[in-house]
Short mmCIF file of C-alpha atoms and ligand atoms in Angstrom, two decimals:
data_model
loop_
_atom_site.label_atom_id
_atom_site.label_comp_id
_atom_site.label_asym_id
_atom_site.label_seq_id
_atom_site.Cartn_x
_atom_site.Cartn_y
_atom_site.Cartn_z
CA UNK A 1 -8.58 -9.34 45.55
CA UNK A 2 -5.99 -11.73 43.76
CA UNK A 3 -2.71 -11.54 43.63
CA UNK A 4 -1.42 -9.46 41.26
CA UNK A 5 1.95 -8.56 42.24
CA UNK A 6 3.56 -10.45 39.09
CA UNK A 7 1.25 -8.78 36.31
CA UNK A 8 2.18 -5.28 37.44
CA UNK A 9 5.91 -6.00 37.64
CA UNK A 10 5.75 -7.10 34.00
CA UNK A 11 3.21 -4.28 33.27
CA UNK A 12 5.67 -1.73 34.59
CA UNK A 13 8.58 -3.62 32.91
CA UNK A 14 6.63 -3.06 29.21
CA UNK A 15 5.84 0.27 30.04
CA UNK A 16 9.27 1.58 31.37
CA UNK A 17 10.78 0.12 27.68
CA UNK A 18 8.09 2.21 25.73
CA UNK A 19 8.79 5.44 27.98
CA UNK A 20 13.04 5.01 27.20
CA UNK A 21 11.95 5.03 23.28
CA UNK A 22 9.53 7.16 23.67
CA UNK A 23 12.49 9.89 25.30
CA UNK A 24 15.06 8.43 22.73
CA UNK A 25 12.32 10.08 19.98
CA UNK A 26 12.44 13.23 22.10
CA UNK A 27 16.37 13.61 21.53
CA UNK A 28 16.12 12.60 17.87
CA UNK A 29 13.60 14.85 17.42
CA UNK A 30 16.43 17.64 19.47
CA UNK A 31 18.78 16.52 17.13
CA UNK A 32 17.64 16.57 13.47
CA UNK A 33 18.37 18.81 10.75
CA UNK A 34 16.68 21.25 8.40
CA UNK A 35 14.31 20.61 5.68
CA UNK A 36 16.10 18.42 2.49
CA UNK A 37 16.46 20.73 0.13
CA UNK A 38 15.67 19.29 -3.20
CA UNK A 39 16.97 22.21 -5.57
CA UNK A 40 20.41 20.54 -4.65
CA UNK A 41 20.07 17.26 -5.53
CA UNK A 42 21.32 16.70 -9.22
CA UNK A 43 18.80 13.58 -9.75
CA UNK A 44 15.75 13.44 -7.75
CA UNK A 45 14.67 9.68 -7.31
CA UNK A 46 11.23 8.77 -6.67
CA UNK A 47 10.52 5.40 -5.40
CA UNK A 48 6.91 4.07 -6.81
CA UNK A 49 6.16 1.65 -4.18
CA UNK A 50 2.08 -0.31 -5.45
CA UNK A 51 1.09 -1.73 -2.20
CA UNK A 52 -1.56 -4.03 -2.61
CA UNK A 53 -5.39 -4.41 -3.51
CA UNK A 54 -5.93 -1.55 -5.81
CA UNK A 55 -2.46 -0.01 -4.78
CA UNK A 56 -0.79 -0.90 -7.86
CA UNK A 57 -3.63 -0.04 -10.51
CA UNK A 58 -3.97 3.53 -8.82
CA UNK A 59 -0.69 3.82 -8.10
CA UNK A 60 0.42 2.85 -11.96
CA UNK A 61 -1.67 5.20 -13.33
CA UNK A 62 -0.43 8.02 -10.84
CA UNK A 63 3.04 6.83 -12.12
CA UNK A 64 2.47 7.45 -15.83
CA UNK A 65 0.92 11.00 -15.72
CA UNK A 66 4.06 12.02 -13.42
CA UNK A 67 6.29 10.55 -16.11
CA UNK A 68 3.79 12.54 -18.67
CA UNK A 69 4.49 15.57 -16.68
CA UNK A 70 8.21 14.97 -15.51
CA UNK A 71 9.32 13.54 -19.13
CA UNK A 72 11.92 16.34 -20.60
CA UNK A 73 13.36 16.18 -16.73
CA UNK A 74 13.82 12.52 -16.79
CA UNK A 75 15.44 12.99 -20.37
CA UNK A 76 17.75 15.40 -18.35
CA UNK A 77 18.61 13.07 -15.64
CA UNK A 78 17.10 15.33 -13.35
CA UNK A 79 14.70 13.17 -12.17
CA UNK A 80 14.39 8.83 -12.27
CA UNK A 81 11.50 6.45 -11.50
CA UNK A 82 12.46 3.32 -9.41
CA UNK A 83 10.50 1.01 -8.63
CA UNK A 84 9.98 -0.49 -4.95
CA UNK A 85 8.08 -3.64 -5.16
CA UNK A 86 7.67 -6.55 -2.03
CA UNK A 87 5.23 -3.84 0.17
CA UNK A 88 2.71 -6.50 -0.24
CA UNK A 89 0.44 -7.88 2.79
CA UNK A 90 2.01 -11.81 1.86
CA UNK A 91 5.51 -10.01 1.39
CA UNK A 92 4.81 -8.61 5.15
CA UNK A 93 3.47 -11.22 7.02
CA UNK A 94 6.81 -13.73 5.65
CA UNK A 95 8.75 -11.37 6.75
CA UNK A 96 6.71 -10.87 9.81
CA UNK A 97 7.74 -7.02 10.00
CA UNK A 98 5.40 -4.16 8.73
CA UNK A 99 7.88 -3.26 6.07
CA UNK A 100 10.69 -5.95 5.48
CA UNK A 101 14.35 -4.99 5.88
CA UNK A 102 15.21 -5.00 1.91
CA UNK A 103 12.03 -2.34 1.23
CA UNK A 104 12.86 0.03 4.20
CA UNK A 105 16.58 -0.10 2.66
CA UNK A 106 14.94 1.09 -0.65
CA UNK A 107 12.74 3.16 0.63
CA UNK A 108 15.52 5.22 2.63
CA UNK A 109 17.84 5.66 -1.04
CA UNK A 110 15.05 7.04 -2.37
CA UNK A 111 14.84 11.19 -2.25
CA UNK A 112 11.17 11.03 -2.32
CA UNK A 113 8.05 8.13 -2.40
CA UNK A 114 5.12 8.03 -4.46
CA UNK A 115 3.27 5.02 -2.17
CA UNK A 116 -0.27 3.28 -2.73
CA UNK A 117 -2.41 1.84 -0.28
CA UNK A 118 -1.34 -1.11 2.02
CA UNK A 119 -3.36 -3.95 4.06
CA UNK A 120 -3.70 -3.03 7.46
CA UNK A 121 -4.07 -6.11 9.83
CA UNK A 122 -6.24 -6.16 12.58
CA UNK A 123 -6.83 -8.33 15.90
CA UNK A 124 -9.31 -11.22 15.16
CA UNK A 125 -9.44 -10.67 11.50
CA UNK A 126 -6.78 -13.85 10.79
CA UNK A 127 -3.76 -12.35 9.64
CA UNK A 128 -0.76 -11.72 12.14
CA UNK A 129 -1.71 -8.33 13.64
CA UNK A 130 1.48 -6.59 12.61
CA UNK A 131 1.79 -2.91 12.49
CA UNK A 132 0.04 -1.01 9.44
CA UNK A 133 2.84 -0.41 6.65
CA UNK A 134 1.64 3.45 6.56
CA UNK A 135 2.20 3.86 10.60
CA UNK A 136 5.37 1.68 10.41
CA UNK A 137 6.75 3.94 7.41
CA UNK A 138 5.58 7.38 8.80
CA UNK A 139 7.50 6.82 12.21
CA UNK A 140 10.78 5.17 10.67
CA UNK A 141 10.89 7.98 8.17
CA UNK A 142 9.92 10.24 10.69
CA UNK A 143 7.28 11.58 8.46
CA UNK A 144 5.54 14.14 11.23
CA UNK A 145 3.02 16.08 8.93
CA UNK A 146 0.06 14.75 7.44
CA UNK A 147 -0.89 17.21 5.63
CA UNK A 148 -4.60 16.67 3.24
CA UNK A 149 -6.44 18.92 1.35
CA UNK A 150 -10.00 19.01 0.71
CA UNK A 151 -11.40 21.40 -1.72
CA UNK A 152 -15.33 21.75 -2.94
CA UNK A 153 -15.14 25.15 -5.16
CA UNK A 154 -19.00 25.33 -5.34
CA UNK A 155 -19.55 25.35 -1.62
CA UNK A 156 -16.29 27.22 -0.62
CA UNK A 157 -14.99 24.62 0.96
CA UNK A 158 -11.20 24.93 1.14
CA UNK A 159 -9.62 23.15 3.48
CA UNK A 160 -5.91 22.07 4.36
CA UNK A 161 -6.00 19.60 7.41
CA UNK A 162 -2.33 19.05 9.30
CA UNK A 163 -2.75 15.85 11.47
CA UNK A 164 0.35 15.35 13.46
CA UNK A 165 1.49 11.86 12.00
CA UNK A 166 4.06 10.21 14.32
CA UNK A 167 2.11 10.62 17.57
CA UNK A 168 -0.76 10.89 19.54
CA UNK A 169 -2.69 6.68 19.87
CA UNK A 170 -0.55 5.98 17.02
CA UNK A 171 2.99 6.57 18.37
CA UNK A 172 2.78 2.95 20.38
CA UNK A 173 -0.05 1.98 19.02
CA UNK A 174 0.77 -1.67 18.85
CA UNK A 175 2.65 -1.75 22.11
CA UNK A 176 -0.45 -1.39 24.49
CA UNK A 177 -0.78 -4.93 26.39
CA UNK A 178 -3.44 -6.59 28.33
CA UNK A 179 -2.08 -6.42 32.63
CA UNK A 180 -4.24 -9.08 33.22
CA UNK A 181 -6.82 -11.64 31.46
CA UNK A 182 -9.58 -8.60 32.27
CA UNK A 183 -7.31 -5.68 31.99
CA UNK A 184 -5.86 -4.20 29.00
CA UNK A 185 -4.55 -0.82 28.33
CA UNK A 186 -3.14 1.47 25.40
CA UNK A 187 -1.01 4.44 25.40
CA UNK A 188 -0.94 8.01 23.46
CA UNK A 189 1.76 10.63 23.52
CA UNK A 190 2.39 13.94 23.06
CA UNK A 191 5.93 15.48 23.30
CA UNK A 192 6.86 19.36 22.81
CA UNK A 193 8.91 19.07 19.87
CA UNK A 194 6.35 16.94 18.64
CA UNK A 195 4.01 19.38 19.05
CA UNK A 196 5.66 22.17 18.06
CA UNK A 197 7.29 21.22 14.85
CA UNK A 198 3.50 20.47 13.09
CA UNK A 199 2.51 23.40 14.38
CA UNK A 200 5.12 25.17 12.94
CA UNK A 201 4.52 23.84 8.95
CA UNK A 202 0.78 24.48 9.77
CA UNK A 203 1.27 28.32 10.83
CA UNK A 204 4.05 28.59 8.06
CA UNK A 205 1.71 27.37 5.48
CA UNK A 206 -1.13 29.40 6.43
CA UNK A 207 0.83 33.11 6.26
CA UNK A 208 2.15 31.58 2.79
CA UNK A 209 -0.75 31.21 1.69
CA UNK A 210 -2.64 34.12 2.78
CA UNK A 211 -5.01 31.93 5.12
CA UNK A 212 -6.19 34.14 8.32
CA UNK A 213 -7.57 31.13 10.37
CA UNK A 214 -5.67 27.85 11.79
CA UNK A 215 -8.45 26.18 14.12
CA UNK A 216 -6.94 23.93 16.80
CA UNK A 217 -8.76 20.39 17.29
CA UNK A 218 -8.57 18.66 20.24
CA UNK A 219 -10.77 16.94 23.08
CA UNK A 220 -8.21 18.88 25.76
CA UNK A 221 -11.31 18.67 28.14
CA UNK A 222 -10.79 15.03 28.36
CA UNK A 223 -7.60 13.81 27.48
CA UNK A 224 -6.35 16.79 29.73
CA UNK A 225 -2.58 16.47 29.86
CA UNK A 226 -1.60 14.79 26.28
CA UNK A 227 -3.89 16.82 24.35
CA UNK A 228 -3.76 20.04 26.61
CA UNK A 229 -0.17 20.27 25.96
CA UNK A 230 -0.48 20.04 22.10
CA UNK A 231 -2.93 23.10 22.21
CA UNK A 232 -0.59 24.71 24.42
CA UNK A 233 2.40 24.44 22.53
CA UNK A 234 -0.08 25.53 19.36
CA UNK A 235 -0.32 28.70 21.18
CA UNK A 236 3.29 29.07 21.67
CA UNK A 237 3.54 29.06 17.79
CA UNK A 238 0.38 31.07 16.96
CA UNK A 239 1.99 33.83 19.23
CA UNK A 240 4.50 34.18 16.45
CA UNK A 241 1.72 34.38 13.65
CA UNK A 242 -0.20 37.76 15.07
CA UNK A 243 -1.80 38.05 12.19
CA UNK A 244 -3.74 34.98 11.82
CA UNK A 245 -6.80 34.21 14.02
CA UNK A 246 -6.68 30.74 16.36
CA UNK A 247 -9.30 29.23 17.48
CA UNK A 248 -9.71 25.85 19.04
CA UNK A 249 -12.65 23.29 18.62
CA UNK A 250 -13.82 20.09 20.62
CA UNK A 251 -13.22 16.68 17.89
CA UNK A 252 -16.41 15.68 18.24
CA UNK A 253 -17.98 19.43 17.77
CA UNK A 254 -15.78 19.67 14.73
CA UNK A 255 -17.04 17.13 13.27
CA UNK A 256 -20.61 18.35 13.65
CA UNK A 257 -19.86 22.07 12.34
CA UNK A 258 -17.96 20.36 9.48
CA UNK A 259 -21.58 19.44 8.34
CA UNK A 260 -23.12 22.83 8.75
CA UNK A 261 -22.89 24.35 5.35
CA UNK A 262 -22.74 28.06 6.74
CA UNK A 263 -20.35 27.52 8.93
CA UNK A 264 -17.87 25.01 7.50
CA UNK A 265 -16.40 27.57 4.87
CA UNK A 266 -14.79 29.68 7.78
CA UNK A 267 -12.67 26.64 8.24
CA UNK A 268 -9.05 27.13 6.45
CA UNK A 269 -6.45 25.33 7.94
CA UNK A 270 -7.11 22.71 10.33
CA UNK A 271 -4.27 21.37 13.15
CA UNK A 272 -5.00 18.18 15.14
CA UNK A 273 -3.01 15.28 16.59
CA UNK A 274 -2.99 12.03 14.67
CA UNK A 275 -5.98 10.38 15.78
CA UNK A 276 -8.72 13.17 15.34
CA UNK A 277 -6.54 13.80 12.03
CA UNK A 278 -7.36 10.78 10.60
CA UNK A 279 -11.24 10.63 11.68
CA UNK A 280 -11.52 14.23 10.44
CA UNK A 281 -9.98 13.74 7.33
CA UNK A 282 -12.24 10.86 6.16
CA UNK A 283 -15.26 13.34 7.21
CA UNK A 284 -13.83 15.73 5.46
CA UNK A 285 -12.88 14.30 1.76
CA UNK A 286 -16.33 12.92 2.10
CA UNK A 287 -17.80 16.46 0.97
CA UNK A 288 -15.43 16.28 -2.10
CA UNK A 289 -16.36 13.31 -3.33
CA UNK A 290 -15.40 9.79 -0.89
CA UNK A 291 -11.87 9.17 0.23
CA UNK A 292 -11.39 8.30 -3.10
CA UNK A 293 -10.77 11.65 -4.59
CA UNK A 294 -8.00 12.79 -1.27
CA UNK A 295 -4.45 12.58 -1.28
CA UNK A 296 -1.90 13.43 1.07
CA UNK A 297 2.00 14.30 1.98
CA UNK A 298 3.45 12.84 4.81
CA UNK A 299 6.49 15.09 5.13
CA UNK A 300 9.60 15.04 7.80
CA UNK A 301 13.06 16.96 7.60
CA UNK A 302 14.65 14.32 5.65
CA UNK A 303 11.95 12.49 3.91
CA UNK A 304 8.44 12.84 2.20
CA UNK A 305 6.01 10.06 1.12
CA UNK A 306 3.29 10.77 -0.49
CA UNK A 307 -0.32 8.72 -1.09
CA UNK A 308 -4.08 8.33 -1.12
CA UNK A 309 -5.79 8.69 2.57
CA UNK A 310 -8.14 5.59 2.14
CA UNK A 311 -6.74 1.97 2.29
CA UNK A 312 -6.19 -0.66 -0.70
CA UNK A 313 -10.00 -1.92 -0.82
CA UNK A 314 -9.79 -5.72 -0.97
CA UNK A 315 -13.12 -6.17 -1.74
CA UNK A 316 -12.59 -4.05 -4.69
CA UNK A 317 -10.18 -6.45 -5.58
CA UNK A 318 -12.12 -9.97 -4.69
CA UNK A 319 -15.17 -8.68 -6.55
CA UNK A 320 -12.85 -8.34 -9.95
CA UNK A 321 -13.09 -4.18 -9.82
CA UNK A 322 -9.29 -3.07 -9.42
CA UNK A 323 -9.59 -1.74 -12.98
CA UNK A 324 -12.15 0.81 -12.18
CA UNK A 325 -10.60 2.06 -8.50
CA UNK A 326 -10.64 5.89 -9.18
CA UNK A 327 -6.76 6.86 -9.28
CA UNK A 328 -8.03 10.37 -8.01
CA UNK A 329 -6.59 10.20 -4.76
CA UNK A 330 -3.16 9.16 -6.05
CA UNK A 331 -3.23 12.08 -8.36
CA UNK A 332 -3.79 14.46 -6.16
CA UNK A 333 -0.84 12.89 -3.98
CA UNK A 334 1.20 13.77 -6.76
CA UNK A 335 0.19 17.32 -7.31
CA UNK A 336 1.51 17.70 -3.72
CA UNK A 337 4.64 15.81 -4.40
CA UNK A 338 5.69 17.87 -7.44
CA UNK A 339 5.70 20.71 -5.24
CA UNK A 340 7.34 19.46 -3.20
CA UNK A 341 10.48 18.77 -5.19
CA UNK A 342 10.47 22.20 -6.19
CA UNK A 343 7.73 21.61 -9.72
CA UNK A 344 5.56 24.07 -8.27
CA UNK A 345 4.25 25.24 -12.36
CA UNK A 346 4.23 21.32 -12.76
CA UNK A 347 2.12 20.88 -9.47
CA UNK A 348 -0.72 23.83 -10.49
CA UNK A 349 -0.85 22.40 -13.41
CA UNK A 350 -1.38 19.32 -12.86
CA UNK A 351 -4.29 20.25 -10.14
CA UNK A 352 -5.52 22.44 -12.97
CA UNK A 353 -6.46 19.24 -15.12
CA UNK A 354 -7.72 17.19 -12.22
CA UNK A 355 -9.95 20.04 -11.21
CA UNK A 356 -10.97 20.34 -14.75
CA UNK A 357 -11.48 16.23 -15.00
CA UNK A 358 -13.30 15.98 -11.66
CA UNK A 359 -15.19 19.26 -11.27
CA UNK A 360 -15.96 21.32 -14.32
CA UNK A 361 -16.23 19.23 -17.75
CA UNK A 362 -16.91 15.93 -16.21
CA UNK A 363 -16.40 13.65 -19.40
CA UNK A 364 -15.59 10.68 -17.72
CA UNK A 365 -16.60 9.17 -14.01
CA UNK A 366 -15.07 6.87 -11.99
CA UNK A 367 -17.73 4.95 -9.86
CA UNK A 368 -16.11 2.29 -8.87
CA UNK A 369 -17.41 -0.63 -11.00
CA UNK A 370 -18.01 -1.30 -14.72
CA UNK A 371 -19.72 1.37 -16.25
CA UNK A 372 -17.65 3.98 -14.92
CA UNK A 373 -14.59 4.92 -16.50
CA UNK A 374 -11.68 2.78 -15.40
CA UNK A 375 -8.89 4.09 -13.58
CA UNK A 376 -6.80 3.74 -17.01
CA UNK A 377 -9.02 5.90 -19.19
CA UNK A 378 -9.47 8.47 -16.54
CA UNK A 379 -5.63 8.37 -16.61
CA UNK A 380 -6.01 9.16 -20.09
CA UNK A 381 -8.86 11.71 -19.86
CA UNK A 382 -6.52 13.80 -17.42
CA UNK A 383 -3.21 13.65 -19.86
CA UNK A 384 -5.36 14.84 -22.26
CA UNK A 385 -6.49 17.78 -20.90
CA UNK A 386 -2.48 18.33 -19.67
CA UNK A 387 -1.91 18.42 -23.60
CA UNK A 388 -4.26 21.15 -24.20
CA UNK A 389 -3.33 23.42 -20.98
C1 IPM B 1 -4.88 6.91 6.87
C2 IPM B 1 -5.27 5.48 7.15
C3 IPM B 1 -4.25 4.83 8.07
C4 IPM B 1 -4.25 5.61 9.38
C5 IPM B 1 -4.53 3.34 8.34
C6 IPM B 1 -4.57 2.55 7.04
C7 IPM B 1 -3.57 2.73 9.29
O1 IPM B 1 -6.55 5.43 7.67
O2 IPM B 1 -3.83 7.13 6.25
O3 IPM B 1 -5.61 7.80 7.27
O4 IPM B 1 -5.00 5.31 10.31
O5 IPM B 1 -3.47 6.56 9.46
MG1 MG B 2 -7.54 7.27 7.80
#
């Protein structure tokens, strides 16, 4: 056996840093405040931040409708556009931070973010491997519900997945480190107040809304401690909810009864930790139509961002297709950001004319490529049918 006395002294070294941040999250997390309340702030800035590959066309035409929608309040002063440009992949890798300094400062002055896809690095593919700009932005704006909807009115499929979004493999994701040239390891973590403040917005939502079922996702039979305390601190909450029915599914056996069509309408709202979250949710706003057509809120105490759950398609962008990226996804991000600002008339609306658009008249189609509509006529097509609702 070699010697490996010096690897495990730095090993534990690198670990005993991540644990200290990890329990410096813990008292954050102790010591934040309530919910921002919008209804008090006398002008409401969003920050429109394109990302890159088809960020900015989707993210454009997500733009205009809002300004459509939110016109006679911007008129008012009651609510502003600002733009929040440098989240770029070249802008990144300069500054050799997942979000550079000046954007973070921008991004924390707005009261709320309207964001597009980003590059996401990875090891091997020739970039720096710097952190993804949506994991970077989620933890430094402490933005700890994921929350994506998937709706197929035909099939009754009506789903609202809540992925915990600051934890889980992603909370140090790119801190793991290889001990040795063979051995290499990664971390995931679960903390109580972690756990318990998703779980919380998930239950909340659910009695809101009426919904009688939160199923709990996990593989607890494996990852036994990290993912056997998130379903036991699920519990806890459900305890307070005795009138909505829990029940708890394997990842991998949810993703197999999310294909059974007689089954999968049972499903109402969904609560997992990040990881199975995002695998899930792919699955899942593949029965609606391809990533393309799902948006999401990423929501904390202070701040909520708000964007598309797919990633900004490069090859969309190399093969000369930006134009025709579907801005679906965006939209629907912004049906869930008007609501939450307090629009909720402006937000049903809105989902009105996109479910109108996308599932009943069908005039125009974004595929993708030319032939389809582009992403600016399908902007268009859905103003239009604003006009006449
Ligand atoms: C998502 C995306 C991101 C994630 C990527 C781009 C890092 O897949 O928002 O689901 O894994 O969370
Ligand atoms: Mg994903």
């Amino acid at each position: 056996m070699e010697n490996y006395e010096k690897n495990l002294d730095e090993a534990c070294a690198k670990f005993r840093k991540i644990l200290e941040d990890q329990l410096t999250r813990v008292e954050n997390m102790k010591a934040q405040g309530d919910f921002t309340d919008y209804s008090a702030i006398d002008t409401i800035k969003i920050g429109v931040c394109g990302g890159d590959g088809i960020g900015p066309t989707i993210t454009k035409e997500a733009r205009r409708v809002l300004e459509f929608i939110l016109a006679d309040l911007v008129d008012l002063g009651k609510v502003e556009f600002k733009t929040i440009d440098g989240l770029t992949i070249e802008n990144r890798i300069a500054a050799g931070k997942a979000i550079p300094d000046d954007v973070m400062a921008e991004l924390k002055s707005c009261d709320i973010i309207l964001k597009g896809p980003t590059t996401t690095p990875q090891k091997g593919d020739g970039m720096p491997n710097i952190e993804s700009a949506n994991v970077a932005m989620r933890k430094a704006l402490d933005l700890f519900a994921n929350i994506r909807p998937v709706k197929v009115p035909e099939e009754g499929i009506n789903w609202t997945i809540f992925r915990e979004n600051t934890e889980g493999g992603y909370a140090v994701g790119s801190s793991g480190f290889n001990v040795t040239e063979d051995l290499a390891v990664d971390f995931t973590v679960t903390t109580k107040q972690g756990s318990d403040r998703i779980a919380r917005l998930a239950y909340d939502y659910a009695r809101k809304n009426g919904l009688n079922r939160v199923s709990l996702v996990t593989k607890a039979n494996v990852i036994k401690t990290t993912d056997g305390n998130f379903l036991e601190d699920c519990h806890k909450v459900a305890d307070l909810y005795p009138e909505i029915i829990t029940d708890e599914w394997y990842a991998d056996i949810m993703t197999a009864k999310l294909v059974d069509k007689k089954r999968r309408r049972d499903f109402k709202v969904l609560l997992l930790p990040n990881l199975y979250g995002d695998i899930i949710s792919d699955e899942a706003a593949e029965f609606q139509g391809g990533v393309g057509t799902a948006g999401c809120a990423n929501i904390g105490k202070k701040y909520a961002m708000f964007e598309a759950i797919h990633g900004s398609a490069p090859r969309m962008v190399r093969e000369g297709r930006a134009q025709y990226a579907d801005p679906c996804s965006m939209l629907r991000a912004s049906v869930m950001l008007l609501s939450h600002i307090g629009y909720q008339d402006r937000a049903d609306k809105l989902e009105r004319a996109l479910d109108i658009c996308s599932f009943e008249e069908k005039k125009l189609t974004v595929t993708g490529r030319a032939g389809g509509a582009s992403c600016a006529e399908f902007g268009d097509y859905v103003m239009e049918t604003l006009k006449k609702l």
